[in-house]
Structure formats: structure tokens, C-alpha cells
Amino acid sequence: MNLIYSQAVCHTLRMNRPARRGKSPKIKSSLSQASSKAWLSTLPVVIIIFVSLSVYLFLRRGYYNTYIVNKVLGSTAAILAALSLSAGVLTRWNPRVFSFLARIRRELGLSAWFFALLHMATSLLFLNSRFPLSWYQEELAPFFAGIFAVAIWSILALLSRHDNKSSLSSSLWVFIQSTGARLAFLFVLVHLVVMKYQGWIKWFSGLTKQTSELLHPEYPPASLFVLLILLSVFVLRIVSWLRSRR
């Protein structure tokens, strides 16, 4: 598994390395402007993913409410994380097309973390009828996988935010960030698969029927598309590793 994640040094929440003391105001201003431009470049990507998922789920389900929004929040977080992890490999393969992803992969990772927080908060606070206490007791694996992923991302973000005051060495900082990012991505994948695999089997078996909450059962579940995107991270890294061995 380490081979798959080699070179993925905190792409999900890639922050600047601990800064040296004594940065001039001019350098700080330049960094601030670069960060603002990166966020402006990230915003269209986030909007496209969120709107696309929203439209698809509305067409498949036939309605759009807090429950559907919550699905979109979780799926958006997963896709943004996958893009952040894949940015380096894609850029090396085709810089002309994908170089912009490498420039904003930090912001993509932070956006994934933010949407994951919203997804978790919405599930816990606003969807009690859908996810009562008994649901969490029965679905411990996906619940804790999601909690662990968000917790790890939160720690990485907090650590990076205060990196100017950190006494960690550069090598230790990279180790913590990269290891944490790998674990968080695995937990996201576990969360998705354990929650959705039964629905995927049912759909592939042709057993999914039309109901008041499902207008078009013939449409694939949106989570299947998310799974394919997440698995593509593994494929990209394996192919990249094989090419580097030549």
C-alpha cells in the first residue's frame, strides 16, 4: 500500500512547510496574494463539482432537500480530496492540461476538509430522523471511519496553520503530514464503501425499484461515480510507479 501512496506527501492537506522566521512584509504580502489567487482558482472547481452532483441527484431522486445536500457535501469532499492527491501525477503526465491542479492542490485539500466538516455536522445536527442514535450503533465502521478522517484532517490543518510557531523539524513535519494524509484518505474510502456497497450490489442486480424517494432507479448511484474517482487515485499512482521503474 505504501507504494501506492509514495510521493503523496500531504496532497490532501498540503500546506507550506514551516516558515523561517524573519520574513519581510513584502514576502508576506506576496504569499498572501498568491494564496488569494489560488483560492479564486479553486472556487470554480468546487462549484462545478457541487452543482454537478446536485443536479444529478435531483434528477435521479426527484427532489432536493437537506438529505440530498448532505450527500452532495460528502461526495464533494471525497472528490476534492482525490483531485488533490492526483494533482502531482496528472501534472507530470500532461502539464498543459493539469498544471493548474498542482497550483491549487493545497486549497483543494482544505476545501475537502471543510466540506467533510459540513457533511459530518449536517448528519449529526440536522438529520436525526435519517440517522438516529440506533443507526450509529449499527453502523460503527463507517461512522468511526468518517470521524477519524475528519479528525486527522483537522489536526493536519491546525498543525500547518501554526507552523511558524512550531518547533518540529522539516523531516518530522513532512512525515506527520504525509502519514496523516494517507490514513485520512483510507478512512474516507472505508467510509464510502462500507456505507454504500449493499446499494451498489442491489443496483447491479437490478433490484433497485422506483419509490417516492427514487424517481429513476435505472440511473447509477452517484456514490458509484465517487468510488471510481477515488479508485483512480490508486490506478494513477500504480501506473506512475510502473513508469518510473522503466
PDB file of C-alpha atoms in Angstrom:
ATOM      1  CA  MET A   1       0.000   0.000   0.000  1.00  0.00           C
ATOM      2  CA  ASN A   2       2.948   2.321   0.676  1.00  0.00           C
ATOM      3  CA  LEU A   3       3.903   2.023  -2.981  1.00  0.00           C
ATOM      4  CA  ILE A   4       0.534   3.389  -3.966  1.00  0.00           C
ATOM      5  CA  TYR A   5       0.903   6.361  -1.683  1.00  0.00           C
ATOM      6  CA  SER A   6       4.572   7.091  -2.258  1.00  0.00           C
ATOM      7  CA  GLN A   7       5.131  10.654  -3.358  1.00  0.00           C
ATOM      8  CA  ALA A   8       1.728  11.624  -1.885  1.00  0.00           C
ATOM      9  CA  VAL A   9       3.184  13.992   0.692  1.00  0.00           C
ATOM     10  CA  CYS A  10       0.079  15.550   2.136  1.00  0.00           C
ATOM     11  CA  HIS A  11      -1.587  16.293  -1.170  1.00  0.00           C
ATOM     12  CA  THR A  12      -4.933  16.134   0.609  1.00  0.00           C
ATOM     13  CA  LEU A  13      -3.971  18.918   3.001  1.00  0.00           C
ATOM     14  CA  ARG A  14      -0.692  20.115   1.594  1.00  0.00           C
ATOM     15  CA  MET A  15       0.424  23.218   3.379  1.00  0.00           C
ATOM     16  CA  ASN A  16       3.585  25.287   3.131  1.00  0.00           C
ATOM     17  CA  ARG A  17       6.490  23.883   5.073  1.00  0.00           C
ATOM     18  CA  PRO A  18       7.297  25.555   8.388  1.00  0.00           C
ATOM     19  CA  ALA A  19       8.342  29.060   7.590  1.00  0.00           C
ATOM     20  CA  ARG A  20      11.600  30.557   8.634  1.00  0.00           C
ATOM     21  CA  ARG A  21      11.499  33.489  10.999  1.00  0.00           C
ATOM     22  CA  GLY A  22      12.039  36.991   9.848  1.00  0.00           C
ATOM     23  CA  LYS A  23      10.011  37.143   6.657  1.00  0.00           C
ATOM     24  CA  SER A  24       9.821  40.653   5.298  1.00  0.00           C
ATOM     25  CA  PRO A  25       6.429  42.362   4.875  1.00  0.00           C
ATOM     26  CA  LYS A  26       6.962  42.285   1.100  1.00  0.00           C
ATOM     27  CA  ILE A  27       7.367  38.495   1.108  1.00  0.00           C
ATOM     28  CA  LYS A  28       4.327  38.061   3.354  1.00  0.00           C
ATOM     29  CA  SER A  29       2.263  40.255   1.046  1.00  0.00           C
ATOM     30  CA  SER A  30       3.385  38.262  -1.985  1.00  0.00           C
ATOM     31  CA  LEU A  31       2.451  34.983  -0.286  1.00  0.00           C
ATOM     32  CA  SER A  32      -0.937  36.390   0.663  1.00  0.00           C
ATOM     33  CA  GLN A  33      -1.636  37.444  -2.918  1.00  0.00           C
ATOM     34  CA  ALA A  34      -0.598  34.018  -4.226  1.00  0.00           C
ATOM     35  CA  SER A  35      -2.908  32.350  -1.737  1.00  0.00           C
ATOM     36  CA  SER A  36      -5.808  34.571  -2.759  1.00  0.00           C
ATOM     37  CA  LYS A  37      -5.271  33.736  -6.428  1.00  0.00           C
ATOM     38  CA  ALA A  38      -5.148  30.047  -5.605  1.00  0.00           C
ATOM     39  CA  TRP A  39      -8.464  30.232  -3.761  1.00  0.00           C
ATOM     40  CA  LEU A  40     -10.046  32.116  -6.633  1.00  0.00           C
ATOM     41  CA  SER A  41      -8.877  29.355  -8.973  1.00  0.00           C
ATOM     42  CA  THR A  42     -10.221  26.683  -6.631  1.00  0.00           C
ATOM     43  CA  LEU A  43     -13.694  28.172  -6.318  1.00  0.00           C
ATOM     44  CA  PRO A  44     -14.865  27.273  -9.879  1.00  0.00           C
ATOM     45  CA  VAL A  45     -13.690  23.675  -9.398  1.00  0.00           C
ATOM     46  CA  VAL A  46     -15.635  23.383  -6.157  1.00  0.00           C
ATOM     47  CA  ILE A  47     -18.746  24.941  -7.678  1.00  0.00           C
ATOM     48  CA  ILE A  48     -18.658  22.673 -10.734  1.00  0.00           C
ATOM     49  CA  ILE A  49     -18.376  19.536  -8.593  1.00  0.00           C
ATOM     50  CA  PHE A  50     -21.064  20.617  -6.128  1.00  0.00           C
ATOM     51  CA  VAL A  51     -23.545  21.740  -8.784  1.00  0.00           C
ATOM     52  CA  SER A  52     -22.970  18.666 -10.977  1.00  0.00           C
ATOM     53  CA  LEU A  53     -23.633  16.313  -8.089  1.00  0.00           C
ATOM     54  CA  SER A  54     -26.664  18.336  -7.026  1.00  0.00           C
ATOM     55  CA  VAL A  55     -28.220  18.252 -10.485  1.00  0.00           C
ATOM     56  CA  TYR A  56     -27.576  14.528 -10.921  1.00  0.00           C
ATOM     57  CA  LEU A  57     -29.036  13.607  -7.547  1.00  0.00           C
ATOM     58  CA  PHE A  58     -32.055  15.838  -8.163  1.00  0.00           C
ATOM     59  CA  LEU A  59     -32.689  14.114 -11.493  1.00  0.00           C
ATOM     60  CA  ARG A  60     -32.230  10.643 -10.011  1.00  0.00           C
ATOM     61  CA  ARG A  61     -34.144  11.242  -6.794  1.00  0.00           C
ATOM     62  CA  GLY A  62     -36.781  13.693  -7.997  1.00  0.00           C
ATOM     63  CA  TYR A  63     -36.391  16.035  -5.050  1.00  0.00           C
ATOM     64  CA  TYR A  64     -33.748  18.163  -3.332  1.00  0.00           C
ATOM     65  CA  ASN A  65     -33.629  18.718   0.416  1.00  0.00           C
ATOM     66  CA  THR A  66     -31.220  18.687   3.338  1.00  0.00           C
ATOM     67  CA  TYR A  67     -30.698  14.946   2.982  1.00  0.00           C
ATOM     68  CA  ILE A  68     -29.621  15.325  -0.643  1.00  0.00           C
ATOM     69  CA  VAL A  69     -27.468  18.348   0.160  1.00  0.00           C
ATOM     70  CA  ASN A  70     -25.704  16.256   2.770  1.00  0.00           C
ATOM     71  CA  LYS A  71     -24.979  13.575   0.196  1.00  0.00           C
ATOM     72  CA  VAL A  72     -23.536  16.244  -2.086  1.00  0.00           C
ATOM     73  CA  LEU A  73     -21.364  17.618   0.724  1.00  0.00           C
ATOM     74  CA  GLY A  74     -19.813  14.222   1.432  1.00  0.00           C
ATOM     75  CA  SER A  75     -19.297  13.355  -2.228  1.00  0.00           C
ATOM     76  CA  THR A  76     -17.780  16.762  -2.957  1.00  0.00           C
ATOM     77  CA  ALA A  77     -15.325  16.325  -0.094  1.00  0.00           C
ATOM     78  CA  ALA A  78     -14.221  12.921  -1.410  1.00  0.00           C
ATOM     79  CA  ILE A  79     -13.764  14.133  -4.995  1.00  0.00           C
ATOM     80  CA  LEU A  80     -11.804  17.207  -3.911  1.00  0.00           C
ATOM     81  CA  ALA A  81      -9.521  15.011  -1.834  1.00  0.00           C
ATOM     82  CA  ALA A  82      -8.968  12.714  -4.807  1.00  0.00           C
ATOM     83  CA  LEU A  83      -8.129  15.649  -7.063  1.00  0.00           C
ATOM     84  CA  SER A  84      -5.651  16.961  -4.527  1.00  0.00           C
ATOM     85  CA  LEU A  85      -3.965  13.569  -4.250  1.00  0.00           C
ATOM     86  CA  SER A  86      -3.824  13.134  -8.030  1.00  0.00           C
ATOM     87  CA  ALA A  87      -2.665  16.637  -8.922  1.00  0.00           C
ATOM     88  CA  GLY A  88       1.057  15.842  -8.971  1.00  0.00           C
ATOM     89  CA  VAL A  89       0.795  12.722 -11.118  1.00  0.00           C
ATOM     90  CA  LEU A  90      -1.624  14.315 -13.576  1.00  0.00           C
ATOM     91  CA  THR A  91       0.580  17.376 -13.917  1.00  0.00           C
ATOM     92  CA  ARG A  92       3.641  15.275 -14.694  1.00  0.00           C
ATOM     93  CA  TRP A  93       1.715  13.412 -17.375  1.00  0.00           C
ATOM     94  CA  ASN A  94       0.184  16.471 -19.026  1.00  0.00           C
ATOM     95  CA  PRO A  95       1.373  19.803 -17.621  1.00  0.00           C
ATOM     96  CA  ARG A  96      -0.547  21.829 -20.201  1.00  0.00           C
ATOM     97  CA  VAL A  97      -3.904  20.444 -19.056  1.00  0.00           C
ATOM     98  CA  PHE A  98      -3.410  19.694 -15.363  1.00  0.00           C
ATOM     99  CA  SER A  99      -0.776  22.132 -14.102  1.00  0.00           C
ATOM    100  CA  PHE A 100      -3.466  24.316 -12.544  1.00  0.00           C
ATOM    101  CA  LEU A 101      -4.376  21.426 -10.207  1.00  0.00           C
ATOM    102  CA  ALA A 102      -0.826  21.318  -8.856  1.00  0.00           C
ATOM    103  CA  ARG A 103      -1.015  25.044  -8.109  1.00  0.00           C
ATOM    104  CA  ILE A 104      -4.212  24.678  -6.082  1.00  0.00           C
ATOM    105  CA  ARG A 105      -3.871  21.239  -4.522  1.00  0.00           C
ATOM    106  CA  ARG A 106      -3.422  22.769  -1.050  1.00  0.00           C
ATOM    107  CA  GLU A 107      -6.691  24.653  -1.473  1.00  0.00           C
ATOM    108  CA  LEU A 108      -8.396  21.554  -2.875  1.00  0.00           C
ATOM    109  CA  GLY A 109      -7.352  19.631   0.219  1.00  0.00           C
ATOM    110  CA  LEU A 110      -8.552  22.325   2.597  1.00  0.00           C
ATOM    111  CA  SER A 111     -11.848  22.526   0.705  1.00  0.00           C
ATOM    112  CA  ALA A 112     -12.253  18.752   1.073  1.00  0.00           C
ATOM    113  CA  TRP A 113     -11.721  19.102   4.815  1.00  0.00           C
ATOM    114  CA  PHE A 114     -14.258  21.937   5.010  1.00  0.00           C
ATOM    115  CA  PHE A 115     -16.931  20.008   3.100  1.00  0.00           C
ATOM    116  CA  ALA A 116     -16.269  16.928   5.235  1.00  0.00           C
ATOM    117  CA  LEU A 117     -16.852  19.012   8.359  1.00  0.00           C
ATOM    118  CA  LEU A 118     -20.133  20.278   6.911  1.00  0.00           C
ATOM    119  CA  HIS A 119     -21.138  16.736   5.982  1.00  0.00           C
ATOM    120  CA  MET A 120     -20.469  15.480   9.494  1.00  0.00           C
ATOM    121  CA  ALA A 121     -22.202  18.422  11.172  1.00  0.00           C
ATOM    122  CA  THR A 122     -25.280  18.139   8.947  1.00  0.00           C
ATOM    123  CA  SER A 123     -25.593  14.411   9.630  1.00  0.00           C
ATOM    124  CA  LEU A 124     -25.310  14.862  13.389  1.00  0.00           C
ATOM    125  CA  LEU A 125     -27.368  18.025  13.850  1.00  0.00           C
ATOM    126  CA  PHE A 126     -29.985  18.227  11.104  1.00  0.00           C
ATOM    127  CA  LEU A 127     -30.762  14.669  10.026  1.00  0.00           C
ATOM    128  CA  ASN A 128     -31.727  12.960  13.252  1.00  0.00           C
ATOM    129  CA  SER A 129     -34.710  11.335  11.562  1.00  0.00           C
ATOM    130  CA  ARG A 130     -32.438   9.775   8.952  1.00  0.00           C
ATOM    131  CA  PHE A 131     -29.564   8.989  11.289  1.00  0.00           C
ATOM    132  CA  PRO A 132     -30.901   8.321  14.811  1.00  0.00           C
ATOM    133  CA  LEU A 133     -28.664   7.064  17.586  1.00  0.00           C
ATOM    134  CA  SER A 134     -29.547   3.485  16.707  1.00  0.00           C
ATOM    135  CA  TRP A 135     -28.127   3.992  13.197  1.00  0.00           C
ATOM    136  CA  TYR A 136     -24.726   4.982  14.551  1.00  0.00           C
ATOM    137  CA  GLN A 137     -24.770   1.990  16.901  1.00  0.00           C
ATOM    138  CA  GLU A 138     -25.398  -0.333  13.956  1.00  0.00           C
ATOM    139  CA  GLU A 139     -23.001   1.394  11.560  1.00  0.00           C
ATOM    140  CA  LEU A 140     -19.948   1.822  13.749  1.00  0.00           C
ATOM    141  CA  ALA A 141     -17.404   1.145  10.987  1.00  0.00           C
ATOM    142  CA  PRO A 142     -18.443   3.917   8.548  1.00  0.00           C
ATOM    143  CA  PHE A 143     -19.202   6.290  11.416  1.00  0.00           C
ATOM    144  CA  PHE A 144     -15.784   5.989  13.034  1.00  0.00           C
ATOM    145  CA  ALA A 145     -14.028   5.924   9.654  1.00  0.00           C
ATOM    146  CA  GLY A 146     -15.603   9.285   8.843  1.00  0.00           C
ATOM    147  CA  ILE A 147     -14.805  10.673  12.287  1.00  0.00           C
ATOM    148  CA  PHE A 148     -11.175   9.561  12.053  1.00  0.00           C
ATOM    149  CA  ALA A 149     -10.759  11.084   8.576  1.00  0.00           C
ATOM    150  CA  VAL A 150     -12.130  14.457   9.674  1.00  0.00           C
ATOM    151  CA  ALA A 151     -10.128  14.373  12.905  1.00  0.00           C
ATOM    152  CA  ILE A 152      -6.868  13.670  11.073  1.00  0.00           C
ATOM    153  CA  TRP A 153      -7.522  16.423   8.517  1.00  0.00           C
ATOM    154  CA  SER A 154      -8.334  18.823  11.346  1.00  0.00           C
ATOM    155  CA  ILE A 155      -5.078  18.057  13.150  1.00  0.00           C
ATOM    156  CA  LEU A 156      -3.070  18.476   9.946  1.00  0.00           C
ATOM    157  CA  ALA A 157      -4.765  21.776   9.164  1.00  0.00           C
ATOM    158  CA  LEU A 158      -4.241  23.061  12.715  1.00  0.00           C
ATOM    159  CA  LEU A 159      -0.609  21.994  12.745  1.00  0.00           C
ATOM    160  CA  SER A 160       0.051  23.682   9.422  1.00  0.00           C
ATOM    161  CA  ARG A 161      -1.762  26.830  10.411  1.00  0.00           C
ATOM    162  CA  HIS A 162       0.593  27.317  13.325  1.00  0.00           C
ATOM    163  CA  ASP A 163       3.705  26.067  11.574  1.00  0.00           C
ATOM    164  CA  ASN A 164       5.526  29.403  12.056  1.00  0.00           C
ATOM    165  CA  LYS A 165       5.494  28.745  15.799  1.00  0.00           C
ATOM    166  CA  SER A 166       6.246  25.058  15.501  1.00  0.00           C
ATOM    167  CA  SER A 167       9.481  23.605  16.736  1.00  0.00           C
ATOM    168  CA  LEU A 168       9.119  20.497  14.570  1.00  0.00           C
ATOM    169  CA  SER A 169      11.923  19.702  12.187  1.00  0.00           C
ATOM    170  CA  SER A 170      11.162  19.763   8.487  1.00  0.00           C
ATOM    171  CA  SER A 171      11.519  15.983   8.127  1.00  0.00           C
ATOM    172  CA  LEU A 172       9.230  15.283  11.080  1.00  0.00           C
ATOM    173  CA  TRP A 173       6.673  17.795   9.780  1.00  0.00           C
ATOM    174  CA  VAL A 174       6.621  16.068   6.381  1.00  0.00           C
ATOM    175  CA  PHE A 175       6.321  12.634   7.999  1.00  0.00           C
ATOM    176  CA  ILE A 176       3.347  13.672  10.127  1.00  0.00           C
ATOM    177  CA  GLN A 177       1.583  15.372   7.229  1.00  0.00           C
ATOM    178  CA  SER A 178       2.158  12.580   4.718  1.00  0.00           C
ATOM    179  CA  THR A 179       1.267   9.771   7.102  1.00  0.00           C
ATOM    180  CA  GLY A 180      -1.839  11.591   8.256  1.00  0.00           C
ATOM    181  CA  ALA A 181      -2.955  12.275   4.693  1.00  0.00           C
ATOM    182  CA  ARG A 182      -2.604   8.613   3.748  1.00  0.00           C
ATOM    183  CA  LEU A 183      -4.624   7.472   6.737  1.00  0.00           C
ATOM    184  CA  ALA A 184      -7.336  10.061   6.148  1.00  0.00           C
ATOM    185  CA  PHE A 185      -7.756   9.006   2.529  1.00  0.00           C
ATOM    186  CA  LEU A 186      -8.057   5.360   3.522  1.00  0.00           C
ATOM    187  CA  PHE A 187     -10.692   6.217   6.109  1.00  0.00           C
ATOM    188  CA  VAL A 188     -12.680   8.167   3.519  1.00  0.00           C
ATOM    189  CA  LEU A 189     -12.619   5.153   1.199  1.00  0.00           C
ATOM    190  CA  VAL A 190     -13.682   2.815   4.013  1.00  0.00           C
ATOM    191  CA  HIS A 191     -16.495   5.192   4.992  1.00  0.00           C
ATOM    192  CA  LEU A 192     -17.825   5.238   1.441  1.00  0.00           C
ATOM    193  CA  VAL A 193     -17.521   1.533   0.663  1.00  0.00           C
ATOM    194  CA  VAL A 194     -18.979   0.215   3.920  1.00  0.00           C
ATOM    195  CA  MET A 195     -21.952   2.574   3.710  1.00  0.00           C
ATOM    196  CA  LYS A 196     -22.740   2.066   0.037  1.00  0.00           C
ATOM    197  CA  TYR A 197     -21.665  -1.402  -1.083  1.00  0.00           C
ATOM    198  CA  GLN A 198     -25.051  -3.015  -0.401  1.00  0.00           C
ATOM    199  CA  GLY A 199     -26.799  -0.407  -2.522  1.00  0.00           C
ATOM    200  CA  TRP A 200     -24.300  -0.953  -5.342  1.00  0.00           C
ATOM    201  CA  ILE A 201     -24.900  -4.711  -5.300  1.00  0.00           C
ATOM    202  CA  LYS A 202     -28.633  -4.156  -5.308  1.00  0.00           C
ATOM    203  CA  TRP A 203     -28.414  -1.756  -8.253  1.00  0.00           C
ATOM    204  CA  PHE A 204     -26.145  -4.038 -10.314  1.00  0.00           C
ATOM    205  CA  SER A 205     -28.521  -6.908  -9.589  1.00  0.00           C
ATOM    206  CA  GLY A 206     -31.421  -4.909 -11.000  1.00  0.00           C
ATOM    207  CA  LEU A 207     -33.275  -4.970  -7.682  1.00  0.00           C
ATOM    208  CA  THR A 208     -33.462  -1.211  -7.187  1.00  0.00           C
ATOM    209  CA  LYS A 209     -37.072  -0.154  -7.657  1.00  0.00           C
ATOM    210  CA  GLN A 210     -38.828   3.154  -8.095  1.00  0.00           C
ATOM    211  CA  THR A 211     -40.129   4.667  -4.868  1.00  0.00           C
ATOM    212  CA  SER A 212     -41.344   8.025  -3.620  1.00  0.00           C
ATOM    213  CA  GLU A 213     -37.700   8.857  -2.869  1.00  0.00           C
ATOM    214  CA  LEU A 214     -36.191   7.446  -6.054  1.00  0.00           C
ATOM    215  CA  LEU A 215     -37.610   8.685  -9.339  1.00  0.00           C
ATOM    216  CA  HIS A 216     -35.135   6.978 -11.687  1.00  0.00           C
ATOM    217  CA  PRO A 217     -33.759   3.739 -10.198  1.00  0.00           C
ATOM    218  CA  GLU A 218     -32.133   2.932 -13.548  1.00  0.00           C
ATOM    219  CA  TYR A 219     -29.639   5.758 -13.026  1.00  0.00           C
ATOM    220  CA  PRO A 220     -26.424   4.615 -11.293  1.00  0.00           C
ATOM    221  CA  PRO A 221     -25.982   5.778  -7.690  1.00  0.00           C
ATOM    222  CA  ALA A 222     -23.878   8.923  -7.509  1.00  0.00           C
ATOM    223  CA  SER A 223     -21.673   7.184  -4.965  1.00  0.00           C
ATOM    224  CA  LEU A 224     -20.522   4.794  -7.708  1.00  0.00           C
ATOM    225  CA  PHE A 225     -19.029   7.705  -9.615  1.00  0.00           C
ATOM    226  CA  VAL A 226     -17.319   8.867  -6.430  1.00  0.00           C
ATOM    227  CA  LEU A 227     -15.905   5.374  -5.879  1.00  0.00           C
ATOM    228  CA  LEU A 228     -14.466   5.293  -9.396  1.00  0.00           C
ATOM    229  CA  ILE A 229     -12.792   8.654  -8.837  1.00  0.00           C
ATOM    230  CA  LEU A 230     -11.281   7.505  -5.548  1.00  0.00           C
ATOM    231  CA  LEU A 231     -10.045   4.266  -7.062  1.00  0.00           C
ATOM    232  CA  SER A 232      -8.497   6.229  -9.909  1.00  0.00           C
ATOM    233  CA  VAL A 233      -6.058   7.657  -7.364  1.00  0.00           C
ATOM    234  CA  PHE A 234      -4.723   4.145  -6.783  1.00  0.00           C
ATOM    235  CA  VAL A 235      -4.580   3.447 -10.518  1.00  0.00           C
ATOM    236  CA  LEU A 236      -2.746   6.679 -11.268  1.00  0.00           C
ATOM    237  CA  ARG A 237      -0.157   6.036  -8.589  1.00  0.00           C
ATOM    238  CA  ILE A 238       0.406   2.434  -9.644  1.00  0.00           C
ATOM    239  CA  VAL A 239       0.850   3.431 -13.290  1.00  0.00           C
ATOM    240  CA  SER A 240       3.135   6.303 -12.275  1.00  0.00           C
ATOM    241  CA  TRP A 241       5.242   3.938 -10.185  1.00  0.00           C
ATOM    242  CA  LEU A 242       5.467   1.394 -13.006  1.00  0.00           C
ATOM    243  CA  ARG A 243       6.543   4.096 -15.460  1.00  0.00           C
ATOM    244  CA  SER A 244       9.215   5.315 -13.082  1.00  0.00           C
ATOM    245  CA  ARG A 245      10.651   1.787 -12.920  1.00  0.00           C
ATOM    246  CA  ARG A 246      11.394   1.731 -16.628  1.00  0.00           C
TER     247      ARG A 246
END
